[in-house]
Short mmCIF file of C-alpha atoms and ligand atoms in Angstrom, two decimals:
data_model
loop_
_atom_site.label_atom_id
_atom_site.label_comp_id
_atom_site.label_asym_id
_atom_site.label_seq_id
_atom_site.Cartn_x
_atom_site.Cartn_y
_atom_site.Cartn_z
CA UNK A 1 50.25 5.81 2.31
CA UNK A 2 50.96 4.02 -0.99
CA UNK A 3 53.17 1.16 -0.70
CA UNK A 4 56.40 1.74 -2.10
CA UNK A 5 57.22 -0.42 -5.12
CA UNK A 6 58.30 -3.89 -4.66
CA UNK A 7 62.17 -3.67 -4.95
CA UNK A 8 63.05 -7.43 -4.37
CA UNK A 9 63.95 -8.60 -7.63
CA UNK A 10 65.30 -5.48 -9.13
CA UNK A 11 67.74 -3.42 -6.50
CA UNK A 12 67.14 0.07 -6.11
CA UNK A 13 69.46 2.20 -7.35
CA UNK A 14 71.49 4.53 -4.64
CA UNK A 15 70.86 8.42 -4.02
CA UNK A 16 73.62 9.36 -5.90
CA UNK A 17 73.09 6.86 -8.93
CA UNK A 18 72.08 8.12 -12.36
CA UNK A 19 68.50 6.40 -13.25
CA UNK A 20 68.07 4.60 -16.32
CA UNK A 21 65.14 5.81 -18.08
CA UNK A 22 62.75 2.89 -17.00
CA UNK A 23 63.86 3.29 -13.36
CA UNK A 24 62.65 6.75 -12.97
CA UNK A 25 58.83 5.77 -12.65
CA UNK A 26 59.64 3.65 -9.60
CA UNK A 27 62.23 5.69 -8.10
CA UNK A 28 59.69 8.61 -8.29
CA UNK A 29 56.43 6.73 -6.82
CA UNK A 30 58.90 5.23 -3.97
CA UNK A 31 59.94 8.68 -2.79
CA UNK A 32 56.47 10.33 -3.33
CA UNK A 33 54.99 7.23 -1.10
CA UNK A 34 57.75 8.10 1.37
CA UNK A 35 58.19 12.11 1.73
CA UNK A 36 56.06 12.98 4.95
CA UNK A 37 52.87 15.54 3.68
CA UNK A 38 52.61 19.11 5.53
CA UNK A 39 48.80 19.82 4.43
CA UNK A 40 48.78 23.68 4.33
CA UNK A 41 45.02 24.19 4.57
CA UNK A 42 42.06 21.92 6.05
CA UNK A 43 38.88 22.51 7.95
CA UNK A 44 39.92 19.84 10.85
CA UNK A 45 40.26 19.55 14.18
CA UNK A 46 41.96 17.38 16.72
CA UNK A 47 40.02 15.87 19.41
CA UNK A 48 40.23 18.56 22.21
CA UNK A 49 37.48 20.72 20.11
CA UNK A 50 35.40 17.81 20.39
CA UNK A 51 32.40 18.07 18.04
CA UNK A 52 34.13 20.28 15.76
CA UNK A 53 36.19 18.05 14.49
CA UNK A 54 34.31 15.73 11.97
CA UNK A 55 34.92 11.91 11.46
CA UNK A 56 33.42 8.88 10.28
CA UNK A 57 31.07 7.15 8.02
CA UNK A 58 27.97 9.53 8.62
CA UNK A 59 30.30 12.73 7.86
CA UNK A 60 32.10 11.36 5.18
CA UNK A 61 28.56 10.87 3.21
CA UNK A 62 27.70 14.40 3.97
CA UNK A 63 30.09 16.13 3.15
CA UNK A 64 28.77 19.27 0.90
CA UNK A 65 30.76 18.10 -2.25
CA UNK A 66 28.41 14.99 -2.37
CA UNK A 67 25.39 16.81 -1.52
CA UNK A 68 25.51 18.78 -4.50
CA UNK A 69 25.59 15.70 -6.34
CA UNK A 70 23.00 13.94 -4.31
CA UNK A 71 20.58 17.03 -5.57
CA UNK A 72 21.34 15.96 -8.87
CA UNK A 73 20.78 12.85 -9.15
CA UNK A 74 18.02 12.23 -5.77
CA UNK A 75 13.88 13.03 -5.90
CA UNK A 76 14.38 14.85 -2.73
CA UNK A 77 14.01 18.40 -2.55
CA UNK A 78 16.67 20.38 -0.14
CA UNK A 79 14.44 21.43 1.98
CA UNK A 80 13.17 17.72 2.71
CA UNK A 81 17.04 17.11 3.12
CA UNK A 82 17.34 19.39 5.86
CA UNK A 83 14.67 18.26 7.50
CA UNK A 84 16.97 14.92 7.90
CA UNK A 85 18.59 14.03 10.86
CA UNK A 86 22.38 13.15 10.04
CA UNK A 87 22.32 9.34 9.49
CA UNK A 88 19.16 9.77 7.61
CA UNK A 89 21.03 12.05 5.37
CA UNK A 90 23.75 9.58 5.18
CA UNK A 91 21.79 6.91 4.14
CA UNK A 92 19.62 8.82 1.65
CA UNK A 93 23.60 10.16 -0.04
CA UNK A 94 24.91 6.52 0.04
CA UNK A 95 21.45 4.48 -1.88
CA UNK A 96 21.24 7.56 -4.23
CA UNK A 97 25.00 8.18 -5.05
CA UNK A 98 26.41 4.63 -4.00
CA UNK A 99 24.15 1.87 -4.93
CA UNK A 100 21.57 3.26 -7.61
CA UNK A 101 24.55 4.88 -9.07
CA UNK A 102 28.32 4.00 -9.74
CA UNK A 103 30.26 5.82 -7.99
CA UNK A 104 32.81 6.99 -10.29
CA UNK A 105 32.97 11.01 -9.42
CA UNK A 106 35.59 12.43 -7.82
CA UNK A 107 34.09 12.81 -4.29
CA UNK A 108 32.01 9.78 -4.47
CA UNK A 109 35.42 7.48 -5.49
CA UNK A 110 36.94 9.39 -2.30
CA UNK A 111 34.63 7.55 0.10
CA UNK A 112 35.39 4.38 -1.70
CA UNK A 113 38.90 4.76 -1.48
CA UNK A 114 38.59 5.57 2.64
CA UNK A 115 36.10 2.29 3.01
CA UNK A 116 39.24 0.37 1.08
CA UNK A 117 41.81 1.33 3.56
CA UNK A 118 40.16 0.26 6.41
CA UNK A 119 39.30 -2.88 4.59
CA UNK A 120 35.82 -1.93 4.84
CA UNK A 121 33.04 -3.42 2.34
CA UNK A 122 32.35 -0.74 -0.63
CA UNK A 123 29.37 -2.36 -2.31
CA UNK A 124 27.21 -3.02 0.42
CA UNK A 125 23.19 -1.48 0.59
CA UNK A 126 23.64 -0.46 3.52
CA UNK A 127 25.88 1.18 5.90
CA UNK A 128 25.97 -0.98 8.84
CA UNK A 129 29.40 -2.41 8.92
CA UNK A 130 30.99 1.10 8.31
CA UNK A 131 28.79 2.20 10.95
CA UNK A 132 30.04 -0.12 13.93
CA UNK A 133 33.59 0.15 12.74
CA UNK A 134 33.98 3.97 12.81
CA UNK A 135 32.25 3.95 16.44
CA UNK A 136 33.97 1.51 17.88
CA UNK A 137 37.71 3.97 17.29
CA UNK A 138 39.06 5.58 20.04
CA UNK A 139 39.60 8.89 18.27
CA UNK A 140 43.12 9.46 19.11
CA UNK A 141 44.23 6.32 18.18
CA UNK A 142 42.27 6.63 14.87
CA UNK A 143 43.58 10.22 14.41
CA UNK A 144 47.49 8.71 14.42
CA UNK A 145 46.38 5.69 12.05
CA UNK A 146 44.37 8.31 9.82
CA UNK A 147 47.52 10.65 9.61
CA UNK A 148 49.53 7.58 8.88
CA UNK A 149 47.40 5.83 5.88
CA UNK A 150 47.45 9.06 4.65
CA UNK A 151 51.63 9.97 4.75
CA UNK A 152 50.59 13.22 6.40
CA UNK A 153 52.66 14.50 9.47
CA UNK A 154 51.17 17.98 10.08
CA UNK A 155 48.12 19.59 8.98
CA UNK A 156 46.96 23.71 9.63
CA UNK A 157 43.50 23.92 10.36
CA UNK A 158 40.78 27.06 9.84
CA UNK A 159 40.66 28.95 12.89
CA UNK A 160 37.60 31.78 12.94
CA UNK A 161 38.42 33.48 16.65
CA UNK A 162 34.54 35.16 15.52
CA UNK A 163 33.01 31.82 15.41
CA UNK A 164 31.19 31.66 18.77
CA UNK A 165 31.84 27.66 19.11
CA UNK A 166 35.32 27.60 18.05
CA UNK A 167 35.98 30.65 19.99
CA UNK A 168 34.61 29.15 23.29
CA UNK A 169 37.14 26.37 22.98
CA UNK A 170 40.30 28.56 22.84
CA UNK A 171 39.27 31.07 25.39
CA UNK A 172 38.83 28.09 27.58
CA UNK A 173 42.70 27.36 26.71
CA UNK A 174 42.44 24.16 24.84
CA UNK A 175 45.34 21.81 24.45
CA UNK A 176 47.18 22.17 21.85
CA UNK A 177 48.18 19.29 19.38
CA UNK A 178 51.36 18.81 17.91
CA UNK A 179 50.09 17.57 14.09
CA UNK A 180 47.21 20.79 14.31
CA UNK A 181 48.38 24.03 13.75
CA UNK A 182 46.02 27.12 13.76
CA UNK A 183 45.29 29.60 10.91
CA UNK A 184 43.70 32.82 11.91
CA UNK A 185 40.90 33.02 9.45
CA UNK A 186 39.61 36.50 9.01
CA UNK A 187 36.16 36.25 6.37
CA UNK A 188 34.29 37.57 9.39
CA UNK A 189 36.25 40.91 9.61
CA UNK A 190 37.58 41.32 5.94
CA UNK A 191 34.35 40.32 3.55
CA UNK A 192 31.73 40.84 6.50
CA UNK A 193 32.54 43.99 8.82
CA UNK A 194 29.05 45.80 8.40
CA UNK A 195 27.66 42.39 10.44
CA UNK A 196 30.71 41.57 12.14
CA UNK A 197 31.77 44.78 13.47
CA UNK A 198 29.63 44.77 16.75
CA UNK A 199 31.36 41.36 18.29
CA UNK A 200 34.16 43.32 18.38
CA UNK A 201 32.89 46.17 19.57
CA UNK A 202 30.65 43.94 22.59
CA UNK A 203 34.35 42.88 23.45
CA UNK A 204 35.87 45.71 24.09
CA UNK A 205 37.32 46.60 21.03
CA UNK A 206 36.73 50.44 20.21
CA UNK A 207 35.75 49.87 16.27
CA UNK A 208 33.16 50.83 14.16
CA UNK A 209 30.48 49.97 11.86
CA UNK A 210 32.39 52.32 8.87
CA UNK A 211 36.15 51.05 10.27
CA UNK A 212 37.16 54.62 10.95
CA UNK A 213 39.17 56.18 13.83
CA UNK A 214 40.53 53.88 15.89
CA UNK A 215 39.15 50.73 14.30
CA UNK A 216 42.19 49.32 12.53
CA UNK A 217 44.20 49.82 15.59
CA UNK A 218 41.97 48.29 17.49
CA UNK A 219 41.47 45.03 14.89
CA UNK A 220 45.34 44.91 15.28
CA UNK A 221 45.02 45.01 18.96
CA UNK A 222 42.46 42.11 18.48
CA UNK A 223 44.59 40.16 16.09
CA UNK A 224 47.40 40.23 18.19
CA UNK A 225 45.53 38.83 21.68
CA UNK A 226 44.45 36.13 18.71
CA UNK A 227 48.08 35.36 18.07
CA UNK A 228 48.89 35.19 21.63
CA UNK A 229 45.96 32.56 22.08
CA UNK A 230 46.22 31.23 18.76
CA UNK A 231 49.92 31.06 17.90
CA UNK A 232 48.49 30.49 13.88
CA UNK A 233 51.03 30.06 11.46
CA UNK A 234 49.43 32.34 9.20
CA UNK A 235 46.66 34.70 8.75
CA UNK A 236 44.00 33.79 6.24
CA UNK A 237 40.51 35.23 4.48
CA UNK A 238 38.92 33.92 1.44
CA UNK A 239 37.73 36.49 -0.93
CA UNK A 240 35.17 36.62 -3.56
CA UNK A 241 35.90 37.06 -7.14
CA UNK A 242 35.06 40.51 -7.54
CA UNK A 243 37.86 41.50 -4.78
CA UNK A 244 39.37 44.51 -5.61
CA UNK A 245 42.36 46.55 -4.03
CA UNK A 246 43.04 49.25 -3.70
CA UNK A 247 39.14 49.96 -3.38
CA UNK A 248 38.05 52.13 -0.53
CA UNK A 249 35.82 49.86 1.13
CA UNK A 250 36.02 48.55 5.09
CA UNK A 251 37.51 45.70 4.21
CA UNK A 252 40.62 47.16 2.30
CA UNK A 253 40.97 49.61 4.94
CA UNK A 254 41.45 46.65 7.79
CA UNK A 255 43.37 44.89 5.32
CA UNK A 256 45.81 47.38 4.84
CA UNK A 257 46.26 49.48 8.51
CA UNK A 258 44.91 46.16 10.63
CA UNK A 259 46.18 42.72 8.93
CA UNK A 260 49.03 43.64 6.96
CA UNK A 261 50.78 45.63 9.36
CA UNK A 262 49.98 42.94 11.87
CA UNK A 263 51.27 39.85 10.03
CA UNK A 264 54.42 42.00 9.27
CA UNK A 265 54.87 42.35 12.79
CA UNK A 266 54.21 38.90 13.30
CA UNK A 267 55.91 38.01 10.44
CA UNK A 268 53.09 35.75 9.22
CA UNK A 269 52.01 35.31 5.68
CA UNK A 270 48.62 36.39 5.06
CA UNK A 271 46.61 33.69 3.12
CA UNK A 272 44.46 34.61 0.34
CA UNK A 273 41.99 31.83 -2.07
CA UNK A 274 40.78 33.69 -4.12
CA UNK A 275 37.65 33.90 -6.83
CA UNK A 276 34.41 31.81 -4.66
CA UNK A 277 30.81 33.72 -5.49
CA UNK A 278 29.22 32.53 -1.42
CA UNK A 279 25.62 31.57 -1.89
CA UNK A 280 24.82 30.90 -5.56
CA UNK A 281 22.20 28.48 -4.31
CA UNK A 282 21.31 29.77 -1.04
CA UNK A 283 18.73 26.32 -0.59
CA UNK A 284 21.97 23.94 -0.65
CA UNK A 285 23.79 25.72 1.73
CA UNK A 286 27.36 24.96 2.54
CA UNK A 287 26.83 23.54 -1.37
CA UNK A 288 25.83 26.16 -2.72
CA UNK A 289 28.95 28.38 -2.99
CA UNK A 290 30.03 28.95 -7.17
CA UNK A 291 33.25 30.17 -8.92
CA UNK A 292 34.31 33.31 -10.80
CA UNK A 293 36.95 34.19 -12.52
CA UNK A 294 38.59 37.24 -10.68
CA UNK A 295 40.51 40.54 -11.25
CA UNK A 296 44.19 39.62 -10.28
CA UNK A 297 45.82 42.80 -10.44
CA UNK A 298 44.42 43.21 -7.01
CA UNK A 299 46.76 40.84 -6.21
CA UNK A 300 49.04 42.60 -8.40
CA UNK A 301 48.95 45.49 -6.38
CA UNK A 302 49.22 43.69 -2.84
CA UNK A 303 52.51 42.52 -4.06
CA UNK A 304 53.90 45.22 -4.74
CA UNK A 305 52.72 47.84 -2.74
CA UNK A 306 53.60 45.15 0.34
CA UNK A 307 56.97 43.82 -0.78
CA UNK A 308 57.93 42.81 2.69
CA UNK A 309 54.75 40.79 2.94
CA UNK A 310 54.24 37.44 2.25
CA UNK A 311 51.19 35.80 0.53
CA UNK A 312 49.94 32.18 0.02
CA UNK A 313 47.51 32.47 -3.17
CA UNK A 314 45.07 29.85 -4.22
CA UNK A 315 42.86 31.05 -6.88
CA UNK A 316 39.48 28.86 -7.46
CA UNK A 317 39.11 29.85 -11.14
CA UNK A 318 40.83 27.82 -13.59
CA UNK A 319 40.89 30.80 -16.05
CA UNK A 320 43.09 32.67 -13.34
CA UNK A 321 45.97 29.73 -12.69
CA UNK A 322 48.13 31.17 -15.46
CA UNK A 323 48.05 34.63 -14.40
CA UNK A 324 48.79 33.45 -10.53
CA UNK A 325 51.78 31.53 -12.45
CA UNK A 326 53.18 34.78 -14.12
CA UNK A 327 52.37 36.88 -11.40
CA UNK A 328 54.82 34.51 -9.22
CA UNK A 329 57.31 34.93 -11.53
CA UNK A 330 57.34 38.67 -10.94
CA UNK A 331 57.08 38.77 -7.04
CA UNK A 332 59.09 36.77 -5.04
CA UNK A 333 56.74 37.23 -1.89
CA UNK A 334 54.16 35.56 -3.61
CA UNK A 335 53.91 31.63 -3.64
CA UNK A 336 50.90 29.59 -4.77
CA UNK A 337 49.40 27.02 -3.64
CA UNK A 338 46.93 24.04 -3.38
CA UNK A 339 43.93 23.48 -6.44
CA UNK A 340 41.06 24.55 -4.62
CA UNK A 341 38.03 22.87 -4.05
CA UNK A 342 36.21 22.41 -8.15
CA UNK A 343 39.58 22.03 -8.97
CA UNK A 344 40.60 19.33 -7.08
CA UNK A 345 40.15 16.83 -9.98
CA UNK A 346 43.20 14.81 -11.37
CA UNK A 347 42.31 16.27 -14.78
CA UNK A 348 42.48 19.90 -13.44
CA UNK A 349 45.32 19.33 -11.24
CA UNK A 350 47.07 17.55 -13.84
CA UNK A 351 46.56 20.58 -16.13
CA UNK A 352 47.31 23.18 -13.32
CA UNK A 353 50.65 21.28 -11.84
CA UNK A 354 52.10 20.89 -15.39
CA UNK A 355 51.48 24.86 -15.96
CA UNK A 356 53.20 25.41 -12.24
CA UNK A 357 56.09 23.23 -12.83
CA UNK A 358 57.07 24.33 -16.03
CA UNK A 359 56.76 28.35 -15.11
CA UNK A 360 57.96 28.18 -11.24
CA UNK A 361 59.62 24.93 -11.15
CA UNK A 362 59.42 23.65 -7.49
CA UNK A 363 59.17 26.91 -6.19
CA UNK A 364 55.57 26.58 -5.45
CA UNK A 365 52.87 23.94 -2.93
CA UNK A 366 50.98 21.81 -5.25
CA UNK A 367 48.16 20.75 -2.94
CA UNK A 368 46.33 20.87 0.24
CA UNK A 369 43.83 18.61 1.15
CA UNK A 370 40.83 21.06 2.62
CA UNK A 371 39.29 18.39 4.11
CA UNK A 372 36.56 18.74 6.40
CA UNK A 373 36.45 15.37 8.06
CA UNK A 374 39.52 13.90 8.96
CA UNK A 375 39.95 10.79 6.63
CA UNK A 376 39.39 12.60 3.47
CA UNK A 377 43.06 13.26 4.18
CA UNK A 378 43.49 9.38 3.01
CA UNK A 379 41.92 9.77 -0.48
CA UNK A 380 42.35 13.34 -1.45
CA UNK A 381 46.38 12.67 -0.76
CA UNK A 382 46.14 9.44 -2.45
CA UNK A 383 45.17 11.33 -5.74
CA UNK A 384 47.93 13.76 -5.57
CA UNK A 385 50.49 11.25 -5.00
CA UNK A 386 49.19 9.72 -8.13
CA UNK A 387 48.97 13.01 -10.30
CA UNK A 388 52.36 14.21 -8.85
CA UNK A 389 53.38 10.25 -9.73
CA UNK A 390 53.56 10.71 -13.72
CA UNK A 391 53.69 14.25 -14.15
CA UNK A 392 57.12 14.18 -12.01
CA UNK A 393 57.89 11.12 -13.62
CA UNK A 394 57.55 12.72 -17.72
CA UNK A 395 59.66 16.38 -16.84
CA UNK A 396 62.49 13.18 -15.14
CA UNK A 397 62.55 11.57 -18.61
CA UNK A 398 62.15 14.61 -20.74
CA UNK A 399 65.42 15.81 -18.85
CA UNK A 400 67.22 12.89 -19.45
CA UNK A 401 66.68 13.02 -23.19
CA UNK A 402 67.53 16.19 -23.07
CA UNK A 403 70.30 15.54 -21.63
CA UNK A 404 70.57 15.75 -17.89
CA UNK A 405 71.04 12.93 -15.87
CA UNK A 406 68.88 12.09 -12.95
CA UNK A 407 69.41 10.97 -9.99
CA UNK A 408 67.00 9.43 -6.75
CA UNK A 409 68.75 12.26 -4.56
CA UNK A 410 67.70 14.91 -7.49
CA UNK A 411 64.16 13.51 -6.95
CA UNK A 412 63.77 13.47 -3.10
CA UNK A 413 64.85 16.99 -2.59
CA UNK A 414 62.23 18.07 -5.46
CA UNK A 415 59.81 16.25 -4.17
CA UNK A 416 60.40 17.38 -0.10
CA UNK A 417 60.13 20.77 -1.18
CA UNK A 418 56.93 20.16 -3.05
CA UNK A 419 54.77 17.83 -0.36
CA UNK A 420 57.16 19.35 2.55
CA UNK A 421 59.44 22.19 2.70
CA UNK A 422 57.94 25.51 0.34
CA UNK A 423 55.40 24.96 3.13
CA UNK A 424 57.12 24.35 5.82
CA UNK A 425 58.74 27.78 5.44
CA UNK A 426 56.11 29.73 4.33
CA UNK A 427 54.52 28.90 8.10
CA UNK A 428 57.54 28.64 10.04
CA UNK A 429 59.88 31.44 8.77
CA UNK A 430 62.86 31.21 11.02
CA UNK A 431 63.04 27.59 9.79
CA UNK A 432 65.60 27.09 7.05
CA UNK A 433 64.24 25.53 4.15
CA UNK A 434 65.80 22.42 4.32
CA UNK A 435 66.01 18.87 2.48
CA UNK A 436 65.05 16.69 5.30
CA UNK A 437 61.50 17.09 6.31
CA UNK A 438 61.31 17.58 10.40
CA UNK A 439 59.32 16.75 12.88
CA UNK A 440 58.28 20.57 13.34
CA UNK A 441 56.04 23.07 11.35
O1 RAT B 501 36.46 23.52 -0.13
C1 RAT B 501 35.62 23.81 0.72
O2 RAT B 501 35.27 22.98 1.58
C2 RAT B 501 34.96 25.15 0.73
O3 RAT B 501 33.74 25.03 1.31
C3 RAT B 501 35.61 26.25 1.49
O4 RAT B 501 35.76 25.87 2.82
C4 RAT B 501 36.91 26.79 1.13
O5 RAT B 501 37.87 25.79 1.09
C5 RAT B 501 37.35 27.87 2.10
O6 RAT B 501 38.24 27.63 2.91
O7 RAT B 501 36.75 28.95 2.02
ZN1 ZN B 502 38.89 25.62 2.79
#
């Protein structure tokens, strides 16, 4: 977490104190480096799921936003990349990306920023002392101090129940853990029912390939044994750009006599990130998924024709953030969230948080990490505190010279319900929205 401002010299002023102007910088980075994070969507995993759940030097290096830049910048093809075993991948990532180049991109400065909290050399050739230093954690222990650096208290993972790895972990009743809360991630069955469709159907679900008949009661039927095994705190799918509803395809079908009924039931929100084109670059794999700019009056629609739905929208496109903006404005059951993967850049996020706070004011979830191994959640948080820092900071000052004074208590409950509370009850909904962040999701 960001150390809070040294108050020694200067005392801080109360809750209920107006700021002067040239307090409000400090009163703002103190609160942001003390209001606990709920991280609304990631890919990890706590220990039970065992090698799920990535960690550590090797998976740092590796993860797909660096390969794409490794590609870039490497003479290795990425089929000769493939052919690596893990730490040879590492290695190849951190001489190419790390020591024959400076590394000042967004991803690259993320490992640096990890290495630096663990007081770990960052311009070393190789990666030996990283190496024995991640092995040598106990991985609970690491977890707590991870989730600690990072000022995060809960995090919801990605939870495919048609993932055949994943799966086998919850049918063999896995522990639960009180900071990892489950999604119930539905790509499989929304975007992919024409290959999907038989799983089901080999476990006793009575669906088919064209999801007529009884196949959307029977998805329900499957979502809800999910639930009961699950207990996810929403329902989620991520959908290309060229998503369209109300289209008669399988997918809309499920969507609306399977899912929507279901997380109504449930009452769930359903989780939608919107606009990624999967497989651009088939060669890079998990890198190469691309961006589009999509058709939101699908999610026009939704809204409306599901008013007593909820729905958690990220949209990948930057073209589309102003739209999702206005399109908040007009439904009430509709609350955005996070900058998604390319836009997770403090330039982009600057740009995108400014637009959100001025149209929705702090009715909406800036952020979520998607990490994918576990101490990303250290840097990527890091960089929001420090967006969120001066962005807060200017509409504080602006208000003041408007005319409006400001006080640390004004700034605290803004900035709970920003890093805290919108998402806290968007995934616990008999949970009041409160001021005081809780120890429960
Ligand atoms: O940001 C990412 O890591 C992407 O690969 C996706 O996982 C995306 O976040 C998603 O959840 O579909
Ligand atoms: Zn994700």
């Amino acid at each position: 977490m960001i150390e809070p401002q040294d108050t020694r010299r200067t005392p801080v002023p109360r809750e209920g104190e107006l700021l002067k102007n040239a307090e409000i910088p400090s009163a703002v980075n103190d609160v942001l480096a003390t209001t606990p994070i709920l991280d609304i969507h990631t890919h990890l995993f706590p220990p039970a799921f065992g090698k799920l759940g990535l960690w550590g030097i090797d998976e740092l290096l590796t993860y797909h936003y660096l390969e794409a830049e490794f590609f870039r910048s490497a003479d290795t093809t990425p089929q000769e990349y493939w052919a690596l075993s893990k730490r040879a991948q590492a290695d190849a990532i951190w001489k190419t990306l790390f020591v024959e180049n400076t590394p000042i991109s967004e991803a690259t400065r993320g490992v640096i920023a990890v290495l630096k909290a663990f007081q770990l050399p960052t311009d070393r050739p190789d990666l030996a002392e990283a190496r024995s230093f991640f092995s040598a954690q106990p991985i609970e222990a690491h977890v707590q101090r991870v989730f600690q650096i990072a000022g995060v208290n809960r995090v919801v993972m990605t939870n495919d129940p048609l993932d055949p790895q994943e799966a086998s972990f919850w049918l063999r009743d896995v522990a639960s853990h009180p900071q990892f809360r489950a999604a119930l991630r539905l790509d499989r069955i929304l975007c992919n029912w024409s290959t999907h469709w038989q799983m089901l159907a080999g476990q006793g679900y009575r669906v088919d390939e064209q999801a007529t008949g009884k196949s959307a009661a029977e998805v329900r039927r499957f979502l809800m044994d999910w639930h009961a095994r699950m207990q996810p705190v929403y329902m989620a799918v991520s959908l290309s750009d060229t998503f369209e509803y109300p289209e008669d395809t399988a997918g809309n079908r499920l969507l609306r006599e399977a899912v929507l009924p279901a997380c109504h039931e449930l009452d769930l929100p359903l989780s939608l990130m919107i606009g990624v084109r999967r497989q651009v670059n088939p060669l890079l794999r998990l890198a190469g998924d691309g961006v589009g700019r999509a058709d939101l009056r699908a999610l026009e629609n939704l809204c409306r024709e599901f008013p007593e739905n909820r729905f958690l929208v990220s949209v990948l496109s930057r073209e589309n953030q102003h739209e999702l903006c206005v399109y908040a404005r007009k439904f009430s059951n509709l609350m955005p969230f996070g900058c998604w993967w390319f836009l997770n850049n403090p330039s982009i996020v600057e740009e995108i948080t400014r637009e959100r706070i001025e149209m929705l004011g702090t009715s909406f979830v800036p952020q979520h990490s998607d990490a994918r191994v576990l101490e990303q959640i250290i840097y990527k948080w890091s960089n929001t505190r420090r967006t969120l820092a001066h962005i807060l900071s200017e509409r504080y000052v602006l208000l003041l010279e408007d005319g409006r004074g400001v006080m640390r208590g004004d700034i605290r409950r803004d900035v709970t319900r920003l890093l805290h509370s919108n998402a806290q009850a968007w995934t616990s909904p008999r949970a009041p929205l409160s001021d005081a962040p809780t120890q429960t999701l």
